C-alpha atoms as a PDB file:
ATOM      1  CA  UNK A   1      53.060 -82.616  13.645  1.00  0.00           C
ATOM      2  CA  UNK A   2      53.565 -83.183  17.405  1.00  0.00           C
ATOM      3  CA  UNK A   3      51.370 -86.282  17.305  1.00  0.00           C
ATOM      4  CA  UNK A   4      53.283 -87.543  14.264  1.00  0.00           C
ATOM      5  CA  UNK A   5      56.618 -87.288  16.090  1.00  0.00           C
ATOM      6  CA  UNK A   6      55.227 -88.944  19.213  1.00  0.00           C
ATOM      7  CA  UNK A   7      53.674 -91.784  17.203  1.00  0.00           C
ATOM      8  CA  UNK A   8      56.908 -92.287  15.265  1.00  0.00           C
ATOM      9  CA  UNK A   9      58.879 -92.443  18.500  1.00  0.00           C
ATOM     10  CA  UNK A  10      56.410 -94.956  19.970  1.00  0.00           C
ATOM     11  CA  UNK A  11      56.628 -97.108  16.824  1.00  0.00           C
ATOM     12  CA  UNK A  12      60.429 -97.181  17.045  1.00  0.00           C
ATOM     13  CA  UNK A  13      60.274 -98.026  20.773  1.00  0.00           C
ATOM     14  CA  UNK A  14      57.728-100.768  20.060  1.00  0.00           C
ATOM     15  CA  UNK A  15      59.927-102.282  17.355  1.00  0.00           C
ATOM     16  CA  UNK A  16      62.740-102.254  19.878  1.00  0.00           C
ATOM     17  CA  UNK A  17      60.495-104.044  22.368  1.00  0.00           C
ATOM     18  CA  UNK A  18      59.669-106.680  19.751  1.00  0.00           C
ATOM     19  CA  UNK A  19      63.357-107.384  19.382  1.00  0.00           C
ATOM     20  CA  UNK A  20      63.819-107.495  23.162  1.00  0.00           C
ATOM     21  CA  UNK A  21      60.884-109.876  23.497  1.00  0.00           C
ATOM     22  CA  UNK A  22      62.385-112.085  20.855  1.00  0.00           C
ATOM     23  CA  UNK A  23      65.704-112.117  22.685  1.00  0.00           C
ATOM     24  CA  UNK A  24      64.809-112.284  26.403  1.00  0.00           C
ATOM     25  CA  UNK A  25      61.197-113.485  26.864  1.00  0.00           C
ATOM     26  CA  UNK A  26      60.611-117.220  27.285  1.00  0.00           C
ATOM     27  CA  UNK A  27      59.512-118.982  24.117  1.00  0.00           C
ATOM     28  CA  UNK A  28      55.990-119.815  25.335  1.00  0.00           C
ATOM     29  CA  UNK A  29      55.150-116.097  25.834  1.00  0.00           C
ATOM     30  CA  UNK A  30      56.771-114.837  22.665  1.00  0.00           C
ATOM     31  CA  UNK A  31      53.914-115.418  20.182  1.00  0.00           C
ATOM     32  CA  UNK A  32      51.305-113.535  22.229  1.00  0.00           C
ATOM     33  CA  UNK A  33      53.561-110.603  23.099  1.00  0.00           C
ATOM     34  CA  UNK A  34      54.955-110.373  19.591  1.00  0.00           C
ATOM     35  CA  UNK A  35      51.482-110.326  18.022  1.00  0.00           C
ATOM     36  CA  UNK A  36      50.305-107.700  20.532  1.00  0.00           C
ATOM     37  CA  UNK A  37      53.299-105.485  19.840  1.00  0.00           C
ATOM     38  CA  UNK A  38      52.949-105.794  16.062  1.00  0.00           C
ATOM     39  CA  UNK A  39      49.250-104.911  16.368  1.00  0.00           C
ATOM     40  CA  UNK A  40      50.290-101.851  18.362  1.00  0.00           C
ATOM     41  CA  UNK A  41      52.789-100.937  15.646  1.00  0.00           C
ATOM     42  CA  UNK A  42      50.094-101.312  12.977  1.00  0.00           C
ATOM     43  CA  UNK A  43      47.670 -99.153  14.965  1.00  0.00           C
ATOM     44  CA  UNK A  44      50.215 -96.419  15.563  1.00  0.00           C
ATOM     45  CA  UNK A  45      51.291 -96.581  11.927  1.00  0.00           C
ATOM     46  CA  UNK A  46      47.685 -96.084  10.846  1.00  0.00           C
ATOM     47  CA  UNK A  47      47.258 -93.158  13.244  1.00  0.00           C
ATOM     48  CA  UNK A  48      50.470 -91.588  11.950  1.00  0.00           C
ATOM     49  CA  UNK A  49      49.290 -91.986   8.357  1.00  0.00           C
ATOM     50  CA  UNK A  50      45.912 -90.426   9.180  1.00  0.00           C
ATOM     51  CA  UNK A  51      47.580 -87.514  10.993  1.00  0.00           C
ATOM     52  CA  UNK A  52      49.141 -86.617   7.631  1.00  0.00           C
ATOM     53  CA  UNK A  53      46.416 -87.740   5.228  1.00  0.00           C
ATOM     54  CA  UNK A  54      43.374 -86.282   7.019  1.00  0.00           C
ATOM     55  CA  UNK A  55      44.563 -82.625   7.060  1.00  0.00           C
ATOM     56  CA  UNK A  56      45.405 -82.896   3.362  1.00  0.00           C
ATOM     57  CA  UNK A  57      41.912 -84.180   2.563  1.00  0.00           C
ATOM     58  CA  UNK A  58      40.386 -81.582   4.884  1.00  0.00           C
ATOM     59  CA  UNK A  59      42.100 -78.784   2.976  1.00  0.00           C
ATOM     60  CA  UNK A  60      40.879 -80.168  -0.350  1.00  0.00           C
ATOM     61  CA  UNK A  61      37.279 -80.328   0.889  1.00  0.00           C
ATOM     62  CA  UNK A  62      37.566 -76.898   2.496  1.00  0.00           C
ATOM     63  CA  UNK A  63      38.871 -75.170  -0.626  1.00  0.00           C
ATOM     64  CA  UNK A  64      36.246 -76.783  -2.850  1.00  0.00           C
ATOM     65  CA  UNK A  65      33.368 -75.817  -0.551  1.00  0.00           C
ATOM     66  CA  UNK A  66      34.691 -72.309   0.092  1.00  0.00           C
ATOM     67  CA  UNK A  67      34.887 -71.661  -3.663  1.00  0.00           C
ATOM     68  CA  UNK A  68      31.215 -72.625  -4.123  1.00  0.00           C
ATOM     69  CA  UNK A  69      30.052 -70.530  -1.160  1.00  0.00           C
ATOM     70  CA  UNK A  70      32.056 -67.495  -2.278  1.00  0.00           C
ATOM     71  CA  UNK A  71      30.162 -67.486  -5.585  1.00  0.00           C
ATOM     72  CA  UNK A  72      26.906 -67.341  -3.626  1.00  0.00           C
ATOM     73  CA  UNK A  73      28.224 -64.501  -1.457  1.00  0.00           C
ATOM     74  CA  UNK A  74      29.163 -62.581  -4.605  1.00  0.00           C
ATOM     75  CA  UNK A  75      25.585 -62.948  -5.881  1.00  0.00           C
ATOM     76  CA  UNK A  76      24.258 -61.628  -2.573  1.00  0.00           C
ATOM     77  CA  UNK A  77      26.665 -58.685  -2.701  1.00  0.00           C
ATOM     78  CA  UNK A  78      25.747 -57.801  -6.297  1.00  0.00           C
ATOM     79  CA  UNK A  79      22.052 -57.904  -5.437  1.00  0.00           C
ATOM     80  CA  UNK A  80      22.592 -55.746  -2.350  1.00  0.00           C
ATOM     81  CA  UNK A  81      24.643 -53.181  -4.264  1.00  0.00           C
ATOM     82  CA  UNK A  82      21.858 -52.922  -6.830  1.00  0.00           C
ATOM     83  CA  UNK A  83      19.347 -52.468  -3.998  1.00  0.00           C
ATOM     84  CA  UNK A  84      21.407 -49.639  -2.538  1.00  0.00           C
ATOM     85  CA  UNK A  85      21.829 -47.984  -5.929  1.00  0.00           C
ATOM     86  CA  UNK A  86      18.088 -47.931  -6.542  1.00  0.00           C
ATOM     87  CA  UNK A  87      16.714 -47.430  -3.015  1.00  0.00           C
ATOM     88  CA  UNK A  88      19.601 -45.786  -1.155  1.00  0.00           C
ATOM     89  CA  UNK A  89      19.909 -48.594   1.406  1.00  0.00           C
ATOM     90  CA  UNK A  90      20.578 -52.319   1.700  1.00  0.00           C
ATOM     91  CA  UNK A  91      17.843 -54.922   2.075  1.00  0.00           C
ATOM     92  CA  UNK A  92      17.383 -56.291   5.596  1.00  0.00           C
ATOM     93  CA  UNK A  93      16.264 -59.787   4.566  1.00  0.00           C
ATOM     94  CA  UNK A  94      16.290 -62.162   1.624  1.00  0.00           C
ATOM     95  CA  UNK A  95      12.552 -61.984   0.954  1.00  0.00           C
ATOM     96  CA  UNK A  96      12.799 -58.249   0.373  1.00  0.00           C
ATOM     97  CA  UNK A  97      15.949 -58.621  -1.701  1.00  0.00           C
ATOM     98  CA  UNK A  98      14.416 -61.272  -3.971  1.00  0.00           C
ATOM     99  CA  UNK A  99      11.256 -59.224  -4.437  1.00  0.00           C
ATOM    100  CA  UNK A 100      13.411 -56.242  -5.355  1.00  0.00           C
ATOM    101  CA  UNK A 101      15.288 -58.220  -8.012  1.00  0.00           C
ATOM    102  CA  UNK A 102      12.011 -59.472  -9.457  1.00  0.00           C
ATOM    103  CA  UNK A 103      10.492 -56.009  -9.825  1.00  0.00           C
ATOM    104  CA  UNK A 104      13.121 -53.253  -9.764  1.00  0.00           C
ATOM    105  CA  UNK A 105      14.605 -51.435 -12.729  1.00  0.00           C
ATOM    106  CA  UNK A 106      17.713 -49.371 -13.315  1.00  0.00           C
ATOM    107  CA  UNK A 107      17.207 -45.988 -14.944  1.00  0.00           C
ATOM    108  CA  UNK A 108      19.566 -45.530 -17.870  1.00  0.00           C
ATOM    109  CA  UNK A 109      20.889 -41.992 -18.174  1.00  0.00           C
ATOM    110  CA  UNK A 110      23.307 -40.084 -20.325  1.00  0.00           C
ATOM    111  CA  UNK A 111      25.346 -37.152 -19.060  1.00  0.00           C
ATOM    112  CA  UNK A 112      26.327 -34.364 -21.457  1.00  0.00           C
ATOM    113  CA  UNK A 113      27.785 -30.898 -21.127  1.00  0.00           C
ATOM    114  CA  UNK A 114      26.007 -27.853 -22.528  1.00  0.00           C
ATOM    115  CA  UNK A 115      25.810 -24.082 -22.131  1.00  0.00           C
ATOM    116  CA  UNK A 116      22.972 -21.629 -21.627  1.00  0.00           C
ATOM    117  CA  UNK A 117      22.574 -17.863 -21.282  1.00  0.00           C
ATOM    118  CA  UNK A 118      23.418 -16.660 -17.795  1.00  0.00           C
ATOM    119  CA  UNK A 119      20.591 -14.191 -17.288  1.00  0.00           C
ATOM    120  CA  UNK A 120      22.156 -12.560 -14.231  1.00  0.00           C
ATOM    121  CA  UNK A 121      25.520 -11.854 -15.877  1.00  0.00           C
ATOM    122  CA  UNK A 122      23.888 -10.898 -19.167  1.00  0.00           C
ATOM    123  CA  UNK A 123      21.760  -8.312 -17.382  1.00  0.00           C
ATOM    124  CA  UNK A 124      24.755  -7.059 -15.410  1.00  0.00           C
ATOM    125  CA  UNK A 125      27.131  -6.592 -18.377  1.00  0.00           C
ATOM    126  CA  UNK A 126      24.625  -5.923 -21.126  1.00  0.00           C
ATOM    127  CA  UNK A 127      26.035  -8.614 -23.413  1.00  0.00           C
ATOM    128  CA  UNK A 128      25.068 -12.237 -23.806  1.00  0.00           C
ATOM    129  CA  UNK A 129      27.026 -14.271 -21.265  1.00  0.00           C
ATOM    130  CA  UNK A 130      26.846 -18.055 -21.077  1.00  0.00           C
ATOM    131  CA  UNK A 131      27.475 -20.605 -18.358  1.00  0.00           C
ATOM    132  CA  UNK A 132      28.301 -24.300 -18.513  1.00  0.00           C
ATOM    133  CA  UNK A 133      25.764 -26.820 -17.285  1.00  0.00           C
ATOM    134  CA  UNK A 134      25.426 -30.609 -17.175  1.00  0.00           C
ATOM    135  CA  UNK A 135      22.330 -32.176 -18.689  1.00  0.00           C
ATOM    136  CA  UNK A 136      21.297 -35.689 -17.703  1.00  0.00           C
ATOM    137  CA  UNK A 137      19.029 -37.352 -20.234  1.00  0.00           C
ATOM    138  CA  UNK A 138      16.890 -40.349 -19.294  1.00  0.00           C
ATOM    139  CA  UNK A 139      17.305 -43.001 -21.960  1.00  0.00           C
ATOM    140  CA  UNK A 140      15.062 -45.689 -20.517  1.00  0.00           C
ATOM    141  CA  UNK A 141      15.114 -48.503 -17.980  1.00  0.00           C
ATOM    142  CA  UNK A 142      16.464 -52.044 -17.681  1.00  0.00           C
ATOM    143  CA  UNK A 143      15.337 -54.741 -15.253  1.00  0.00           C
ATOM    144  CA  UNK A 144      17.740 -55.388 -12.371  1.00  0.00           C
ATOM    145  CA  UNK A 145      17.203 -59.125 -12.827  1.00  0.00           C
ATOM    146  CA  UNK A 146      18.282 -58.993 -16.479  1.00  0.00           C
ATOM    147  CA  UNK A 147      21.297 -56.875 -15.664  1.00  0.00           C
ATOM    148  CA  UNK A 148      22.579 -59.072 -12.822  1.00  0.00           C
ATOM    149  CA  UNK A 149      21.389 -62.597 -13.536  1.00  0.00           C
ATOM    150  CA  UNK A 150      20.236 -62.581 -17.168  1.00  0.00           C
ATOM    151  CA  UNK A 151      18.192 -65.769 -17.678  1.00  0.00           C
ATOM    152  CA  UNK A 152      19.232 -67.444 -14.398  1.00  0.00           C
ATOM    153  CA  UNK A 153      16.857 -67.758 -11.447  1.00  0.00           C
ATOM    154  CA  UNK A 154      19.579 -68.658  -8.938  1.00  0.00           C
ATOM    155  CA  UNK A 155      18.890 -65.456  -7.002  1.00  0.00           C
ATOM    156  CA  UNK A 156      15.642 -67.009  -5.774  1.00  0.00           C
ATOM    157  CA  UNK A 157      17.634 -69.504  -3.690  1.00  0.00           C
ATOM    158  CA  UNK A 158      20.664 -67.367  -2.831  1.00  0.00           C
ATOM    159  CA  UNK A 159      19.756 -67.508   0.871  1.00  0.00           C
ATOM    160  CA  UNK A 160      20.563 -71.255   0.872  1.00  0.00           C
ATOM    161  CA  UNK A 161      24.094 -72.350   1.750  1.00  0.00           C
ATOM    162  CA  UNK A 162      24.960 -74.625  -1.204  1.00  0.00           C
ATOM    163  CA  UNK A 163      27.315 -77.021   0.633  1.00  0.00           C
ATOM    164  CA  UNK A 164      27.857 -78.376   4.120  1.00  0.00           C
ATOM    165  CA  UNK A 165      25.043 -78.699   6.640  1.00  0.00           C
ATOM    166  CA  UNK A 166      21.764 -79.562   4.874  1.00  0.00           C
ATOM    167  CA  UNK A 167      19.157 -76.796   5.004  1.00  0.00           C
ATOM    168  CA  UNK A 168      21.577 -74.140   6.283  1.00  0.00           C
ATOM    169  CA  UNK A 169      20.901 -70.487   5.413  1.00  0.00           C
ATOM    170  CA  UNK A 170      23.188 -67.482   5.106  1.00  0.00           C
ATOM    171  CA  UNK A 171      22.889 -64.951   7.919  1.00  0.00           C
ATOM    172  CA  UNK A 172      22.218 -61.444   6.602  1.00  0.00           C
ATOM    173  CA  UNK A 173      21.563 -58.072   8.201  1.00  0.00           C
ATOM    174  CA  UNK A 174      21.777 -54.423   7.251  1.00  0.00           C
ATOM    175  CA  UNK A 175      21.732 -51.007   8.863  1.00  0.00           C
ATOM    176  CA  UNK A 176      23.582 -47.716   8.951  1.00  0.00           C
ATOM    177  CA  UNK A 177      26.885 -46.441  10.289  1.00  0.00           C
ATOM    178  CA  UNK A 178      27.219 -42.768  11.180  1.00  0.00           C
ATOM    179  CA  UNK A 179      30.357 -40.975  10.016  1.00  0.00           C
ATOM    180  CA  UNK A 180      30.742 -37.196  10.205  1.00  0.00           C
ATOM    181  CA  UNK A 181      27.004 -36.922  10.970  1.00  0.00           C
ATOM    182  CA  UNK A 182      26.200 -38.848   7.784  1.00  0.00           C
ATOM    183  CA  UNK A 183      24.385 -42.173   7.933  1.00  0.00           C
ATOM    184  CA  UNK A 184      26.012 -44.633   5.551  1.00  0.00           C
ATOM    185  CA  UNK A 185      24.208 -47.878   4.646  1.00  0.00           C
ATOM    186  CA  UNK A 186      26.021 -51.139   5.459  1.00  0.00           C
ATOM    187  CA  UNK A 187      25.218 -54.838   5.234  1.00  0.00           C
ATOM    188  CA  UNK A 188      26.764 -58.188   6.072  1.00  0.00           C
ATOM    189  CA  UNK A 189      26.090 -61.740   4.881  1.00  0.00           C
ATOM    190  CA  UNK A 190      27.918 -64.725   6.342  1.00  0.00           C
ATOM    191  CA  UNK A 191      28.003 -68.420   7.095  1.00  0.00           C
ATOM    192  CA  UNK A 192      30.026 -70.103   9.835  1.00  0.00           C
ATOM    193  CA  UNK A 193      32.864 -72.393   8.780  1.00  0.00           C
ATOM    194  CA  UNK A 194      31.550 -75.122  11.064  1.00  0.00           C
ATOM    195  CA  UNK A 195      28.355 -75.151   8.985  1.00  0.00           C
ATOM    196  CA  UNK A 196      30.303 -75.581   5.743  1.00  0.00           C
ATOM    197  CA  UNK A 197      32.567 -78.273   7.225  1.00  0.00           C
ATOM    198  CA  UNK A 198      30.011 -79.963   9.482  1.00  0.00           C
ATOM    199  CA  UNK A 199      31.017 -83.498   8.457  1.00  0.00           C
ATOM    200  CA  UNK A 200      34.774 -82.958   8.871  1.00  0.00           C
ATOM    201  CA  UNK A 201      37.164 -83.561  11.767  1.00  0.00           C
ATOM    202  CA  UNK A 202      36.126 -81.307  14.660  1.00  0.00           C
ATOM    203  CA  UNK A 203      39.705 -80.610  15.763  1.00  0.00           C
ATOM    204  CA  UNK A 204      40.613 -79.477  12.247  1.00  0.00           C
ATOM    205  CA  UNK A 205      37.533 -77.216  12.178  1.00  0.00           C
ATOM    206  CA  UNK A 206      38.669 -75.615  15.448  1.00  0.00           C
ATOM    207  CA  UNK A 207      42.097 -75.000  13.898  1.00  0.00           C
ATOM    208  CA  UNK A 208      40.461 -73.535  10.778  1.00  0.00           C
ATOM    209  CA  UNK A 209      38.405 -71.130  12.921  1.00  0.00           C
ATOM    210  CA  UNK A 210      41.661 -69.753  14.342  1.00  0.00           C
ATOM    211  CA  UNK A 211      43.346 -69.094  10.983  1.00  0.00           C
ATOM    212  CA  UNK A 212      45.164 -65.769  10.676  1.00  0.00           C
ATOM    213  CA  UNK A 213      46.853 -65.694   7.291  1.00  0.00           C
ATOM    214  CA  UNK A 214      47.003 -63.655   4.098  1.00  0.00           C
ATOM    215  CA  UNK A 215      46.403 -66.885   2.164  1.00  0.00           C
ATOM    216  CA  UNK A 216      43.492 -68.103   4.283  1.00  0.00           C
ATOM    217  CA  UNK A 217      39.983 -67.089   5.278  1.00  0.00           C
ATOM    218  CA  UNK A 218      40.511 -65.447   8.649  1.00  0.00           C
ATOM    219  CA  UNK A 219      37.997 -65.881  11.438  1.00  0.00           C
ATOM    220  CA  UNK A 220      35.249 -68.437  12.003  1.00  0.00           C
ATOM    221  CA  UNK A 221      33.050 -67.493   9.026  1.00  0.00           C
ATOM    222  CA  UNK A 222      33.009 -66.687   5.329  1.00  0.00           C
ATOM    223  CA  UNK A 223      31.402 -63.305   4.873  1.00  0.00           C
ATOM    224  CA  UNK A 224      30.881 -60.337   2.630  1.00  0.00           C
ATOM    225  CA  UNK A 225      30.291 -56.783   3.820  1.00  0.00           C
ATOM    226  CA  UNK A 226      30.496 -55.601   7.421  1.00  0.00           C
ATOM    227  CA  UNK A 227      28.268 -54.090  10.075  1.00  0.00           C
ATOM    228  CA  UNK A 228      31.271 -52.482  11.774  1.00  0.00           C
ATOM    229  CA  UNK A 229      32.882 -50.629   8.875  1.00  0.00           C
ATOM    230  CA  UNK A 230      31.952 -49.302   5.459  1.00  0.00           C
ATOM    231  CA  UNK A 231      32.992 -52.112   3.132  1.00  0.00           C
ATOM    232  CA  UNK A 232      31.343 -54.442   0.656  1.00  0.00           C
ATOM    233  CA  UNK A 233      34.276 -56.791   0.070  1.00  0.00           C
ATOM    234  CA  UNK A 234      34.600 -60.380   1.227  1.00  0.00           C
ATOM    235  CA  UNK A 235      37.052 -61.816   3.756  1.00  0.00           C
ATOM    236  CA  UNK A 236      38.541 -64.411   1.388  1.00  0.00           C
ATOM    237  CA  UNK A 237      42.032 -64.145  -0.159  1.00  0.00           C
ATOM    238  CA  UNK A 238      42.730 -63.475  -3.831  1.00  0.00           C
ATOM    239  CA  UNK A 239      43.320 -67.179  -4.462  1.00  0.00           C
ATOM    240  CA  UNK A 240      39.519 -67.519  -4.424  1.00  0.00           C
ATOM    241  CA  UNK A 241      38.990 -64.605  -6.802  1.00  0.00           C
ATOM    242  CA  UNK A 242      38.296 -60.906  -6.397  1.00  0.00           C
ATOM    243  CA  UNK A 243      36.838 -60.103  -2.980  1.00  0.00           C
ATOM    244  CA  UNK A 244      35.684 -56.619  -3.958  1.00  0.00           C
END
């Protein structure tokens, strides 16, 4: 906006100079100076137009690419949550996570309430006394792959960043956080914004990295999970869909 105001002011000053040239400069110099000043006006007009147009286009590209990447991050999160459910921890790398999806199965169970004779109380009181218990029946298994991805094989390439810098990969790590002497598994997967917007205006990328807004993606990366706190949500706003 500052550049826009400066350029507009310069354009108005230049137009004023054109008029002054036309009025006070000798006739033999007028054509050259007039052409030069009009060229300057055209250049500044173009720069002013681009100062408005380029951010608009940048935001369109950004939103489109972010939406695609967020879908990939959701796939990674779903796969990691399945890994934790089955193994008790998150996968540390994509090779292990893909192998898990290819081979792992969920155990299907059914929980039901029942009652049995409480032998201790029955012996103590001399009459049959019952107690309530929970019985968990194993019904069978289902492949993790079928549950999460059905017939799609997109999980095999979920480490690849789908837009932006060619050949870029998501960064992923996992570990444990200790809370109240309990080790809780955590993971994080991310990609830097500069990777997603590698072919865009560098100044606009710098501005995007500094975003702090409820309607924007804060920070310099799109990510899901965290290595610093127990969370599996993403850092994108609701305008891109559910982050949890």
